[in-house]
């Protein structure tokens, strides 16, 4: 096969959009990393004493951090799947805010 024959088919290939990071993805990554770092660097924000730690609220916080990070690193679910709407910023951000509010109050 000649190089010209291969080159002739290149324009026929579908063009795929390049990687893009919309503002929601960047903000999700920032919120997820900031929350994780805050939790790791100062665990006393969650509980002064491990006996008073509320595990359900901590589980909610860790889940919200994971959802923000999944969206932030650019993982994309199949269209129409539950993962697509769970990791959406309008779902993950309020969940993260709720988790921090429950832990701090």
JSON list of C-alpha atoms in Angstrom, two decimals:
[
{"chain": "A", "resi": 1, "resn": "UNK", "atom": "CA", "xyz": [0.00, 0.00, 0.00]},
{"chain": "A", "resi": 2, "resn": "UNK", "atom": "CA", "xyz": [1.41, 3.36, -0.95]},
{"chain": "A", "resi": 3, "resn": "UNK", "atom": "CA", "xyz": [1.59, 6.32, 1.39]},
{"chain": "A", "resi": 4, "resn": "UNK", "atom": "CA", "xyz": [-0.71, 8.32, -0.87]},
{"chain": "A", "resi": 5, "resn": "UNK", "atom": "CA", "xyz": [-3.41, 5.67, -0.56]},
{"chain": "A", "resi": 6, "resn": "UNK", "atom": "CA", "xyz": [-3.30, 5.85, 3.24]},
{"chain": "A", "resi": 7, "resn": "UNK", "atom": "CA", "xyz": [-3.20, 9.64, 3.19]},
{"chain": "A", "resi": 8, "resn": "UNK", "atom": "CA", "xyz": [-6.26, 9.78, 0.97]},
{"chain": "A", "resi": 9, "resn": "UNK", "atom": "CA", "xyz": [-8.40, 8.18, 3.69]},
{"chain": "A", "resi": 10, "resn": "UNK", "atom": "CA", "xyz": [-7.30, 10.46, 6.54]},
{"chain": "A", "resi": 11, "resn": "UNK", "atom": "CA", "xyz": [-9.80, 13.25, 5.76]},
{"chain": "A", "resi": 12, "resn": "UNK", "atom": "CA", "xyz": [-12.58, 10.66, 5.86]},
{"chain": "A", "resi": 13, "resn": "UNK", "atom": "CA", "xyz": [-11.87, 9.86, 9.52]},
{"chain": "A", "resi": 14, "resn": "UNK", "atom": "CA", "xyz": [-14.36, 11.40, 11.93]},
{"chain": "A", "resi": 15, "resn": "UNK", "atom": "CA", "xyz": [-12.97, 14.34, 13.82]},
{"chain": "A", "resi": 16, "resn": "UNK", "atom": "CA", "xyz": [-13.05, 13.87, 17.53]},
{"chain": "A", "resi": 17, "resn": "UNK", "atom": "CA", "xyz": [-13.05, 16.94, 19.72]},
{"chain": "A", "resi": 18, "resn": "UNK", "atom": "CA", "xyz": [-9.91, 17.43, 21.75]},
{"chain": "A", "resi": 19, "resn": "UNK", "atom": "CA", "xyz": [-9.83, 17.33, 25.51]},
{"chain": "A", "resi": 20, "resn": "UNK", "atom": "CA", "xyz": [-11.63, 20.19, 27.14]},
{"chain": "A", "resi": 21, "resn": "UNK", "atom": "CA", "xyz": [-12.13, 21.20, 30.71]},
{"chain": "A", "resi": 22, "resn": "UNK", "atom": "CA", "xyz": [-15.19, 23.38, 31.23]},
{"chain": "A", "resi": 23, "resn": "UNK", "atom": "CA", "xyz": [-15.38, 25.58, 34.31]},
{"chain": "A", "resi": 24, "resn": "UNK", "atom": "CA", "xyz": [-17.61, 23.07, 36.11]},
{"chain": "A", "resi": 25, "resn": "UNK", "atom": "CA", "xyz": [-15.01, 20.35, 35.74]},
{"chain": "A", "resi": 26, "resn": "UNK", "atom": "CA", "xyz": [-12.25, 22.63, 37.02]},
{"chain": "A", "resi": 27, "resn": "UNK", "atom": "CA", "xyz": [-14.34, 23.77, 39.96]},
{"chain": "A", "resi": 28, "resn": "UNK", "atom": "CA", "xyz": [-15.27, 20.18, 40.82]},
{"chain": "A", "resi": 29, "resn": "UNK", "atom": "CA", "xyz": [-11.61, 19.22, 40.85]},
{"chain": "A", "resi": 30, "resn": "UNK", "atom": "CA", "xyz": [-10.77, 22.20, 43.05]},
{"chain": "A", "resi": 31, "resn": "UNK", "atom": "CA", "xyz": [-13.59, 21.51, 45.51]},
{"chain": "A", "resi": 32, "resn": "UNK", "atom": "CA", "xyz": [-12.77, 17.82, 45.73]},
{"chain": "A", "resi": 33, "resn": "UNK", "atom": "CA", "xyz": [-9.04, 18.38, 46.24]},
{"chain": "A", "resi": 34, "resn": "UNK", "atom": "CA", "xyz": [-9.56, 21.25, 48.70]},
{"chain": "A", "resi": 35, "resn": "UNK", "atom": "CA", "xyz": [-12.01, 19.21, 50.77]},
{"chain": "A", "resi": 36, "resn": "UNK", "atom": "CA", "xyz": [-9.75, 16.16, 50.78]},
{"chain": "A", "resi": 37, "resn": "UNK", "atom": "CA", "xyz": [-6.71, 18.22, 51.76]},
{"chain": "A", "resi": 38, "resn": "UNK", "atom": "CA", "xyz": [-8.64, 20.02, 54.46]},
{"chain": "A", "resi": 39, "resn": "UNK", "atom": "CA", "xyz": [-9.83, 16.74, 55.89]},
{"chain": "A", "resi": 40, "resn": "UNK", "atom": "CA", "xyz": [-6.35, 15.19, 55.80]},
{"chain": "A", "resi": 41, "resn": "UNK", "atom": "CA", "xyz": [-4.45, 18.21, 57.11]},
{"chain": "A", "resi": 42, "resn": "UNK", "atom": "CA", "xyz": [-6.84, 19.08, 59.93]},
{"chain": "A", "resi": 43, "resn": "UNK", "atom": "CA", "xyz": [-8.94, 16.08, 60.99]},
{"chain": "A", "resi": 44, "resn": "UNK", "atom": "CA", "xyz": [-10.04, 17.97, 64.13]},
{"chain": "A", "resi": 45, "resn": "UNK", "atom": "CA", "xyz": [-12.51, 19.80, 61.90]},
{"chain": "A", "resi": 46, "resn": "UNK", "atom": "CA", "xyz": [-14.50, 16.60, 61.76]},
{"chain": "A", "resi": 47, "resn": "UNK", "atom": "CA", "xyz": [-14.22, 15.56, 65.39]},
{"chain": "A", "resi": 48, "resn": "UNK", "atom": "CA", "xyz": [-12.10, 16.51, 68.38]},
{"chain": "A", "resi": 49, "resn": "UNK", "atom": "CA", "xyz": [-12.35, 13.02, 69.67]},
{"chain": "A", "resi": 50, "resn": "UNK", "atom": "CA", "xyz": [-12.93, 9.86, 67.67]},
{"chain": "A", "resi": 51, "resn": "UNK", "atom": "CA", "xyz": [-15.64, 8.69, 70.08]},
{"chain": "A", "resi": 52, "resn": "UNK", "atom": "CA", "xyz": [-17.89, 11.54, 68.97]},
{"chain": "A", "resi": 53, "resn": "UNK", "atom": "CA", "xyz": [-17.29, 11.00, 65.24]},
{"chain": "A", "resi": 54, "resn": "UNK", "atom": "CA", "xyz": [-20.52, 10.58, 63.30]},
{"chain": "A", "resi": 55, "resn": "UNK", "atom": "CA", "xyz": [-19.71, 8.00, 60.68]},
{"chain": "A", "resi": 56, "resn": "UNK", "atom": "CA", "xyz": [-22.78, 8.60, 58.51]},
{"chain": "A", "resi": 57, "resn": "UNK", "atom": "CA", "xyz": [-21.84, 12.26, 57.98]},
{"chain": "A", "resi": 58, "resn": "UNK", "atom": "CA", "xyz": [-18.22, 11.33, 57.29]},
{"chain": "A", "resi": 59, "resn": "UNK", "atom": "CA", "xyz": [-19.37, 8.76, 54.74]},
{"chain": "A", "resi": 60, "resn": "UNK", "atom": "CA", "xyz": [-21.50, 11.42, 53.06]},
{"chain": "A", "resi": 61, "resn": "UNK", "atom": "CA", "xyz": [-18.51, 13.77, 52.93]},
{"chain": "A", "resi": 62, "resn": "UNK", "atom": "CA", "xyz": [-16.17, 11.16, 51.48]},
{"chain": "A", "resi": 63, "resn": "UNK", "atom": "CA", "xyz": [-18.75, 10.17, 48.88]},
{"chain": "A", "resi": 64, "resn": "UNK", "atom": "CA", "xyz": [-19.24, 13.80, 47.85]},
{"chain": "A", "resi": 65, "resn": "UNK", "atom": "CA", "xyz": [-15.47, 14.30, 47.60]},
{"chain": "A", "resi": 66, "resn": "UNK", "atom": "CA", "xyz": [-15.20, 11.21, 45.40]},
{"chain": "A", "resi": 67, "resn": "UNK", "atom": "CA", "xyz": [-18.02, 12.42, 43.13]},
{"chain": "A", "resi": 68, "resn": "UNK", "atom": "CA", "xyz": [-16.35, 15.81, 42.72]},
{"chain": "A", "resi": 69, "resn": "UNK", "atom": "CA", "xyz": [-13.01, 14.21, 41.94]},
{"chain": "A", "resi": 70, "resn": "UNK", "atom": "CA", "xyz": [-14.50, 11.81, 39.40]},
{"chain": "A", "resi": 71, "resn": "UNK", "atom": "CA", "xyz": [-16.04, 14.74, 37.56]},
{"chain": "A", "resi": 72, "resn": "UNK", "atom": "CA", "xyz": [-12.93, 16.87, 38.07]},
{"chain": "A", "resi": 73, "resn": "UNK", "atom": "CA", "xyz": [-10.46, 14.48, 36.48]},
{"chain": "A", "resi": 74, "resn": "UNK", "atom": "CA", "xyz": [-12.66, 14.25, 33.41]},
{"chain": "A", "resi": 75, "resn": "UNK", "atom": "CA", "xyz": [-14.15, 10.76, 33.62]},
{"chain": "A", "resi": 76, "resn": "UNK", "atom": "CA", "xyz": [-17.27, 10.64, 31.46]},
{"chain": "A", "resi": 77, "resn": "UNK", "atom": "CA", "xyz": [-20.06, 8.15, 31.90]},
{"chain": "A", "resi": 78, "resn": "UNK", "atom": "CA", "xyz": [-22.23, 6.88, 29.08]},
{"chain": "A", "resi": 79, "resn": "UNK", "atom": "CA", "xyz": [-25.00, 9.34, 28.21]},
{"chain": "A", "resi": 80, "resn": "UNK", "atom": "CA", "xyz": [-28.16, 8.59, 30.15]},
{"chain": "A", "resi": 81, "resn": "UNK", "atom": "CA", "xyz": [-26.46, 6.49, 32.82]},
{"chain": "A", "resi": 82, "resn": "UNK", "atom": "CA", "xyz": [-27.03, 7.23, 36.51]},
{"chain": "A", "resi": 83, "resn": "UNK", "atom": "CA", "xyz": [-23.35, 8.03, 36.95]},
{"chain": "A", "resi": 84, "resn": "UNK", "atom": "CA", "xyz": [-23.68, 10.94, 34.58]},
{"chain": "A", "resi": 85, "resn": "UNK", "atom": "CA", "xyz": [-26.26, 12.74, 36.69]},
{"chain": "A", "resi": 86, "resn": "UNK", "atom": "CA", "xyz": [-24.77, 11.72, 40.06]},
{"chain": "A", "resi": 87, "resn": "UNK", "atom": "CA", "xyz": [-21.41, 13.30, 39.22]},
{"chain": "A", "resi": 88, "resn": "UNK", "atom": "CA", "xyz": [-22.99, 16.36, 37.61]},
{"chain": "A", "resi": 89, "resn": "UNK", "atom": "CA", "xyz": [-21.98, 19.59, 39.42]},
{"chain": "A", "resi": 90, "resn": "UNK", "atom": "CA", "xyz": [-25.59, 20.42, 40.29]},
{"chain": "A", "resi": 91, "resn": "UNK", "atom": "CA", "xyz": [-25.75, 17.13, 42.20]},
{"chain": "A", "resi": 92, "resn": "UNK", "atom": "CA", "xyz": [-22.23, 16.76, 43.60]},
{"chain": "A", "resi": 93, "resn": "UNK", "atom": "CA", "xyz": [-21.69, 20.35, 44.82]},
{"chain": "A", "resi": 94, "resn": "UNK", "atom": "CA", "xyz": [-24.84, 20.60, 46.96]},
{"chain": "A", "resi": 95, "resn": "UNK", "atom": "CA", "xyz": [-24.07, 17.15, 48.36]},
{"chain": "A", "resi": 96, "resn": "UNK", "atom": "CA", "xyz": [-20.58, 18.36, 49.31]},
{"chain": "A", "resi": 97, "resn": "UNK", "atom": "CA", "xyz": [-21.99, 21.51, 50.89]},
{"chain": "A", "resi": 98, "resn": "UNK", "atom": "CA", "xyz": [-24.57, 19.47, 52.82]},
{"chain": "A", "resi": 99, "resn": "UNK", "atom": "CA", "xyz": [-21.89, 17.08, 54.06]},
{"chain": "A", "resi": 100, "resn": "UNK", "atom": "CA", "xyz": [-19.66, 19.90, 55.33]},
{"chain": "A", "resi": 101, "resn": "UNK", "atom": "CA", "xyz": [-22.64, 21.66, 56.92]},
{"chain": "A", "resi": 102, "resn": "UNK", "atom": "CA", "xyz": [-23.71, 18.48, 58.75]},
{"chain": "A", "resi": 103, "resn": "UNK", "atom": "CA", "xyz": [-20.18, 17.82, 59.98]},
{"chain": "A", "resi": 104, "resn": "UNK", "atom": "CA", "xyz": [-19.52, 21.34, 61.19]},
{"chain": "A", "resi": 105, "resn": "UNK", "atom": "CA", "xyz": [-22.86, 21.85, 62.96]}
]
